[in-house]
mmCIF file of C-alpha atoms and ligand atoms in Angstrom:
data_model
loop_
_atom_site.group_PDB
_atom_site.id
_atom_site.type_symbol
_atom_site.label_atom_id
_atom_site.label_comp_id
_atom_site.label_asym_id
_atom_site.label_seq_id
_atom_site.Cartn_x
_atom_site.Cartn_y
_atom_site.Cartn_z
ATOM 1 C CA MET A 1 17.433 19.074 -12.170
ATOM 2 C CA THR A 2 16.224 15.919 -11.257
ATOM 3 C CA ILE A 3 13.824 13.534 -12.366
ATOM 4 C CA SER A 4 10.943 11.752 -10.700
ATOM 5 C CA VAL A 5 8.606 9.710 -12.277
ATOM 6 C CA PHE A 6 5.842 8.181 -10.959
ATOM 7 C CA GLU A 7 3.150 5.532 -11.567
ATOM 8 C CA ASP A 8 0.235 7.814 -12.758
ATOM 9 C CA TYR A 9 -1.051 11.145 -12.283
ATOM 10 C CA HIS A 10 -2.834 10.514 -9.055
ATOM 11 C CA ALA A 11 0.759 9.749 -7.231
ATOM 12 C CA LEU A 12 2.624 12.450 -9.324
ATOM 13 C CA SER A 13 -0.160 14.908 -7.803
ATOM 14 C CA ALA A 14 0.261 13.564 -4.449
ATOM 15 C CA HIS A 15 3.781 14.127 -4.526
ATOM 16 C CA ALA A 16 3.786 17.423 -5.254
ATOM 17 C CA ALA A 17 1.459 18.373 -2.942
ATOM 18 C CA SER A 18 3.008 16.901 -0.476
ATOM 19 C CA PHE A 19 6.121 18.696 -1.202
ATOM 20 C CA ILE A 20 4.720 21.934 -1.252
ATOM 21 C CA ALA A 21 2.565 21.266 2.434
ATOM 22 C CA GLY A 22 6.186 20.124 3.882
ATOM 23 C CA GLN A 23 7.655 23.190 2.347
ATOM 24 C CA LEU A 24 4.865 25.249 3.756
ATOM 25 C CA ARG A 25 5.227 23.489 7.193
ATOM 26 C CA ILE A 26 9.200 24.352 7.337
ATOM 27 C CA LYS A 27 8.495 28.052 6.115
ATOM 28 C CA PRO A 28 4.731 29.383 6.813
ATOM 29 C CA SER A 29 5.829 32.721 4.843
ATOM 30 C CA LEU A 30 5.730 30.622 1.697
ATOM 31 C CA THR A 31 5.345 32.161 -1.461
ATOM 32 C CA LEU A 32 4.043 29.596 -4.271
ATOM 33 C CA CYS A 33 3.805 30.935 -7.970
ATOM 34 C CA MET A 34 1.865 28.546 -9.649
ATOM 35 C CA ALA A 35 0.301 27.324 -13.105
ATOM 36 C CA SER A 36 -3.326 26.780 -13.741
ATOM 37 C CA GLY A 37 -4.277 24.209 -16.214
ATOM 38 C CA HIS A 38 -5.418 20.436 -16.068
ATOM 39 C CA THR A 39 -1.971 19.371 -14.993
ATOM 40 C CA PRO A 40 -1.682 20.893 -11.448
ATOM 41 C CA ALA A 41 -5.823 20.543 -10.779
ATOM 42 C CA LEU A 42 -5.182 17.624 -8.487
ATOM 43 C CA THR A 43 -2.410 18.802 -7.015
ATOM 44 C CA VAL A 44 -4.063 21.691 -5.699
ATOM 45 C CA GLU A 45 -6.782 20.114 -4.820
ATOM 46 C CA MET A 46 -4.803 17.793 -2.839
ATOM 47 C CA LEU A 47 -2.586 20.780 -1.366
ATOM 48 C CA VAL A 48 -5.947 22.572 -0.143
ATOM 49 C CA ASN A 49 -6.771 18.903 1.701
ATOM 50 C CA THR A 50 -3.870 18.450 3.067
ATOM 51 C CA ILE A 51 -3.327 21.962 4.708
ATOM 52 C CA LEU A 52 -6.659 22.059 6.085
ATOM 53 C CA SER A 53 -6.818 18.489 7.403
ATOM 54 C CA GLU A 54 -3.222 18.481 8.736
ATOM 55 C CA LYS A 55 -3.772 21.915 10.179
ATOM 56 C CA ILE A 56 -0.930 23.767 8.625
ATOM 57 C CA ASP A 57 -0.521 27.273 9.771
ATOM 58 C CA TYR A 58 -0.993 29.210 6.125
ATOM 59 C CA SER A 59 -1.641 32.229 7.603
ATOM 60 C CA GLY A 60 1.751 33.790 6.179
ATOM 61 C CA PHE A 61 1.249 32.023 3.098
ATOM 62 C CA ARG A 62 1.161 33.633 -0.404
ATOM 63 C CA PHE A 63 0.026 32.835 -3.700
ATOM 64 C CA ILE A 64 0.547 34.084 -7.227
ATOM 65 C CA GLY A 65 -0.947 33.203 -10.056
ATOM 66 C CA LEU A 66 1.721 32.503 -13.262
ATOM 67 C CA ASP A 67 -0.178 33.786 -16.181
ATOM 68 C CA GLU A 68 -3.540 34.820 -17.619
ATOM 69 C CA TRP A 69 -5.218 34.755 -20.552
ATOM 70 C CA LEU A 70 -5.882 38.588 -21.931
ATOM 71 C CA GLY A 71 -9.088 40.324 -22.077
ATOM 72 C CA LEU A 72 -10.670 37.048 -19.994
ATOM 73 C CA PRO A 73 -13.445 37.990 -17.208
ATOM 74 C CA PRO A 74 -12.585 36.111 -14.447
ATOM 75 C CA GLU A 75 -15.837 34.755 -14.075
ATOM 76 C CA ASN A 76 -15.095 32.666 -17.168
ATOM 77 C CA SER A 77 -14.635 29.051 -16.319
ATOM 78 C CA GLY A 78 -11.943 28.942 -18.441
ATOM 79 C CA SER A 79 -9.672 31.458 -16.986
ATOM 80 C CA CYS A 80 -6.803 31.096 -14.716
ATOM 81 C CA HIS A 81 -8.528 33.271 -12.166
ATOM 82 C CA TYR A 82 -11.365 31.113 -11.787
ATOM 83 C CA PHE A 83 -9.394 28.047 -11.290
ATOM 84 C CA PHE A 84 -7.604 29.819 -8.570
ATOM 85 C CA LYS A 85 -10.673 31.066 -6.374
ATOM 86 C CA THR A 86 -12.489 27.874 -6.719
ATOM 87 C CA LYS A 87 -9.734 25.522 -6.284
ATOM 88 C CA LEU A 88 -7.291 27.242 -3.624
ATOM 89 C CA ILE A 89 -8.451 31.070 -2.642
ATOM 90 C CA ASP A 90 -11.994 29.995 -1.788
ATOM 91 C CA PRO A 91 -11.265 26.800 0.072
ATOM 92 C CA LEU A 92 -8.572 28.218 1.812
ATOM 93 C CA GLN A 93 -10.428 31.576 2.585
ATOM 94 C CA LEU A 94 -7.315 33.507 1.340
ATOM 95 C CA SER A 95 -7.377 37.121 1.997
ATOM 96 C CA PRO A 96 -6.494 39.505 -0.726
ATOM 97 C CA SER A 97 -3.512 40.424 0.949
ATOM 98 C CA GLN A 98 -2.248 37.179 0.177
ATOM 99 C CA TYR A 99 -2.613 36.510 -3.241
ATOM 100 C CA PHE A 100 -1.892 38.054 -6.357
ATOM 101 C CA LEU A 101 -3.212 37.526 -9.988
ATOM 102 C CA PHE A 102 -2.762 39.314 -13.066
ATOM 103 C CA ASP A 103 -6.144 41.457 -13.894
ATOM 104 C CA ALA A 104 -6.465 40.305 -17.674
ATOM 105 C CA MET A 105 -9.227 43.180 -17.731
ATOM 106 C CA SER A 106 -6.869 45.912 -16.974
ATOM 107 C CA PRO A 107 -6.718 48.920 -19.402
ATOM 108 C CA ASP A 108 -3.593 48.823 -19.065
ATOM 109 C CA PRO A 109 -1.664 45.388 -19.077
ATOM 110 C CA ALA A 110 1.714 47.252 -19.234
ATOM 111 C CA ALA A 111 1.061 48.239 -15.511
ATOM 112 C CA GLU A 112 -0.238 45.122 -14.593
ATOM 113 C CA CYS A 113 3.228 43.369 -15.533
ATOM 114 C CA LYS A 114 5.025 45.921 -13.440
ATOM 115 C CA LYS A 115 2.726 45.456 -10.201
ATOM 116 C CA MET A 116 3.703 41.716 -10.415
ATOM 117 C CA ASP A 117 7.436 42.467 -11.131
ATOM 118 C CA ALA A 118 7.335 44.584 -8.347
ATOM 119 C CA VAL A 119 5.411 41.930 -5.844
ATOM 120 C CA ILE A 120 8.119 39.432 -7.114
ATOM 121 C CA ALA A 121 10.932 41.369 -6.517
ATOM 122 C CA GLU A 122 9.543 42.015 -3.245
ATOM 123 C CA ARG A 123 8.694 38.629 -1.801
ATOM 124 C CA GLY A 124 10.890 36.437 -4.259
ATOM 125 C CA ILE A 125 9.097 33.105 -5.192
ATOM 126 C CA ASP A 126 9.944 29.524 -3.399
ATOM 127 C CA ILE A 127 8.377 27.467 -4.883
ATOM 128 C CA MET A 128 7.213 27.754 -8.578
ATOM 129 C CA LEU A 129 5.030 25.190 -10.031
ATOM 130 C CA VAL A 130 4.466 24.995 -13.904
ATOM 131 C CA GLY A 131 3.310 22.730 -16.228
ATOM 132 C CA ILE A 132 4.460 22.476 -20.055
ATOM 133 C CA GLY A 133 2.609 23.770 -23.246
ATOM 134 C CA MET A 134 2.557 21.735 -26.602
ATOM 135 C CA ASN A 135 4.834 24.333 -28.176
ATOM 136 C CA GLY A 136 7.339 24.260 -25.059
ATOM 137 C CA HIS A 137 6.116 27.245 -23.421
ATOM 138 C CA ILE A 138 5.767 27.737 -19.905
ATOM 139 C CA GLY A 139 3.128 30.240 -18.300
ATOM 140 C CA PHE A 140 2.884 32.211 -21.439
ATOM 141 C CA ASN A 141 6.393 32.221 -22.573
ATOM 142 C CA GLU A 142 5.903 31.805 -26.036
ATOM 143 C CA PRO A 143 8.891 30.001 -28.075
ATOM 144 C CA GLY A 144 11.211 32.640 -28.686
ATOM 145 C CA THR A 145 10.921 34.660 -25.554
ATOM 146 C CA SER A 146 14.283 35.971 -23.887
ATOM 147 C CA PHE A 147 15.605 33.712 -20.854
ATOM 148 C CA LEU A 148 15.772 37.052 -19.433
ATOM 149 C CA SER A 149 12.283 38.333 -19.616
ATOM 150 C CA LEU A 150 10.021 39.486 -16.638
ATOM 151 C CA CYS A 151 6.227 39.759 -16.408
ATOM 152 C CA HIS A 152 4.873 40.837 -20.185
ATOM 153 C CA VAL A 153 1.967 40.407 -22.546
ATOM 154 C CA ALA A 154 2.575 37.769 -25.012
ATOM 155 C CA ALA A 155 1.116 37.203 -28.300
ATOM 156 C CA LEU A 156 -0.358 33.412 -28.371
ATOM 157 C CA ASP A 157 1.332 31.006 -31.073
ATOM 158 C CA ASP A 158 -1.026 29.246 -33.000
ATOM 159 C CA THR A 159 -0.107 26.120 -30.914
ATOM 160 C CA THR A 160 -1.693 27.900 -27.756
ATOM 161 C CA LYS A 161 -4.474 29.276 -29.395
ATOM 162 C CA SER A 162 -5.726 25.947 -30.565
ATOM 163 C CA VAL A 163 -4.504 23.715 -27.463
ATOM 164 C CA GLY A 164 -6.154 26.511 -25.290
ATOM 165 C CA GLN A 165 -9.530 25.772 -26.475
ATOM 166 C CA LYS A 166 -9.675 22.742 -24.336
ATOM 167 C CA TYR A 167 -10.282 25.166 -21.338
ATOM 168 C CA PHE A 168 -13.696 26.914 -22.659
ATOM 169 C CA ASN A 169 -17.439 25.670 -23.374
ATOM 170 C CA GLU A 170 -17.335 27.165 -26.473
ATOM 171 C CA GLN A 171 -14.790 28.745 -29.172
ATOM 172 C CA MET A 172 -12.836 31.180 -27.905
ATOM 173 C CA GLU A 173 -10.967 34.010 -29.630
ATOM 174 C CA LEU A 174 -7.433 34.002 -27.942
ATOM 175 C CA SER A 175 -4.676 36.073 -28.985
ATOM 176 C CA LYS A 176 -2.773 37.226 -25.847
ATOM 177 C CA GLY A 177 -1.726 36.411 -22.535
ATOM 178 C CA ILE A 178 -0.188 38.162 -19.798
ATOM 179 C CA THR A 179 2.470 36.315 -17.799
ATOM 180 C CA THR A 180 5.585 35.946 -15.331
ATOM 181 C CA GLY A 181 8.803 35.924 -17.102
ATOM 182 C CA LEU A 182 11.576 33.164 -17.699
ATOM 183 C CA GLY A 183 13.944 35.425 -15.757
ATOM 184 C CA GLN A 184 11.833 35.311 -12.578
ATOM 185 C CA LEU A 185 11.559 31.621 -12.894
ATOM 186 C CA LEU A 186 15.567 31.402 -12.827
ATOM 187 C CA THR A 187 15.142 33.448 -9.668
ATOM 188 C CA ALA A 188 12.854 31.105 -7.752
ATOM 189 C CA SER A 189 14.324 29.005 -5.352
ATOM 190 C CA THR A 190 12.576 25.525 -6.499
ATOM 191 C CA VAL A 191 10.868 24.749 -9.799
ATOM 192 C CA LEU A 192 8.729 22.024 -10.025
ATOM 193 C CA LEU A 193 7.754 21.492 -13.857
ATOM 194 C CA MET A 194 4.954 18.924 -13.590
ATOM 195 C CA ALA A 195 3.319 16.928 -16.868
ATOM 196 C CA ASN A 196 1.525 13.307 -17.195
ATOM 197 C CA GLY A 197 0.051 11.647 -20.354
ATOM 198 C CA SER A 198 1.589 10.363 -23.422
ATOM 199 C CA LYS A 199 0.427 13.660 -25.130
ATOM 200 C CA LYS A 200 3.205 15.570 -23.294
ATOM 201 C CA ALA A 201 6.537 12.791 -23.709
ATOM 202 C CA PRO A 202 8.104 14.404 -26.705
ATOM 203 C CA VAL A 203 7.776 18.037 -25.083
ATOM 204 C CA ILE A 204 9.064 16.548 -21.403
ATOM 205 C CA GLN A 205 12.003 14.749 -23.926
ATOM 206 C CA LYS A 206 12.839 18.165 -25.597
ATOM 207 C CA ALA A 207 12.853 19.975 -22.540
ATOM 208 C CA VAL A 208 15.001 17.536 -20.442
ATOM 209 C CA GLU A 209 17.310 16.303 -22.947
ATOM 210 C CA GLY A 210 17.597 18.944 -25.809
ATOM 211 C CA PRO A 211 19.359 21.835 -26.239
ATOM 212 C CA VAL A 212 18.955 24.662 -24.294
ATOM 213 C CA LYS A 213 17.432 27.358 -26.626
ATOM 214 C CA GLU A 214 14.880 30.575 -26.465
ATOM 215 C CA SER A 215 13.113 28.666 -29.485
ATOM 216 C CA PHE A 216 11.834 25.822 -26.585
ATOM 217 C CA PRO A 217 11.421 27.960 -23.531
ATOM 218 C CA ALA A 218 10.948 24.813 -21.240
ATOM 219 C CA SER A 219 14.567 24.176 -22.256
ATOM 220 C CA ILE A 220 15.474 27.048 -19.367
ATOM 221 C CA ILE A 221 14.600 24.194 -16.792
ATOM 222 C CA GLN A 222 18.382 22.606 -17.137
ATOM 223 C CA ARG A 223 19.791 26.251 -16.631
ATOM 224 C CA HIS A 224 17.952 26.290 -13.131
ATOM 225 C CA PRO A 225 19.789 24.975 -9.946
ATOM 226 C CA ASN A 226 17.169 23.806 -8.473
ATOM 227 C CA ALA A 227 14.528 22.379 -10.797
ATOM 228 C CA VAL A 228 12.936 19.134 -10.293
ATOM 229 C CA ILE A 229 10.879 17.392 -13.156
ATOM 230 C CA LEU A 230 7.583 15.303 -12.077
ATOM 231 C CA THR A 231 6.265 13.169 -14.546
ATOM 232 C CA ASP A 232 4.131 10.301 -14.873
ATOM 233 C CA LYS A 233 5.134 6.998 -16.814
ATOM 234 C CA GLU A 234 3.664 7.924 -20.151
ATOM 235 C CA ALA A 235 5.133 11.830 -20.235
ATOM 236 C CA ALA A 236 8.229 10.054 -19.311
ATOM 237 C CA ALA A 237 8.318 7.407 -22.004
ATOM 238 C CA LEU A 238 10.727 9.461 -24.433
ATOM 239 C CA LEU A 239 13.322 9.956 -21.554
ATOM 240 C CA ASN A 240 16.824 8.088 -21.980
ATOM 241 C CA THR A 241 16.425 5.117 -20.228
ATOM 242 C CA SER A 242 19.508 5.264 -18.185
ATOM 243 C CA ARG A 243 18.049 8.071 -16.361
HETATM 244 C C1 GLP B 301 -1.397 26.633 -20.424
HETATM 245 C C2 GLP B 301 -0.819 27.527 -19.854
HETATM 246 C C3 GLP B 301 0.275 27.185 -18.856
HETATM 247 C C4 GLP B 301 -0.020 25.482 -18.700
HETATM 248 C C5 GLP B 301 0.109 24.759 -20.147
HETATM 249 C C6 GLP B 301 -0.133 23.721 -19.920
HETATM 250 O O1 GLP B 301 -1.590 27.008 -22.034
HETATM 251 N N1 GLP B 301 -0.389 29.060 -20.305
HETATM 252 O O2 GLP B 301 0.735 27.793 -17.537
HETATM 253 O O3 GLP B 301 0.877 24.898 -17.587
HETATM 254 O O4 GLP B 301 -0.604 25.560 -20.692
HETATM 255 O O5 GLP B 301 -1.364 23.348 -19.636
HETATM 256 P P1 GLP B 301 -1.999 21.940 -19.101
HETATM 257 O O6 GLP B 301 -1.589 21.740 -17.649
HETATM 258 O O7 GLP B 301 -3.449 22.125 -19.307
HETATM 259 O O8 GLP B 301 -1.908 20.861 -20.194
#
């Protein structure tokens, strides 16, 4: 596990975007599995700009959405689908064969999970870019989720339900998510865990320096052989300074 601390959110995002773009140059068939949310918003914007301005070949690029609010239509601006469509899929004009998103409206979410399990098993994940929730979740792997989990439907805990309101213009009834699993995080070649802002300092400290346990899902990062923690100064504020 390596930890890189950046001056601010802009520098952090620029680094993440440039890392992914660099890997895409090396491996044009790169598969990126990525979270939506506030943390990676600037990264994805910078990544798209870099790919287009530097004319990086992305014809073989594949993209997997990390998670989704179950039952939320894709046109809802708070959905992960909407985030990826407006920030990545449309700007890069990705063809439907280049991206894989959970269908949160499917009448058979278990089948959605099996479909995504098959995509991940077939392609593998080169880079998994994740954020961290205020309860230590990754994707919708809530506290108590097995470190061996594959794609699954998750009952959201109270923290996730209340913090999740920040993505929506009106009060939402959030009860379940559909998510890739922690077992799949462990199979990714590289995991980038990003966090910014002082609010995230306690959870980053627990993820990086606390005990590795399923009751704090992000602590799994300590088990990954090639995990990179990227934070701004504020999110790193509680980390052991001798690092
Ligand atoms: C959300 C999502 C995660 C995301 C995390 C942090 O609920 N399920 O995929 O990474 O919480 O979100 P943010 O970056 O907006 O703080």
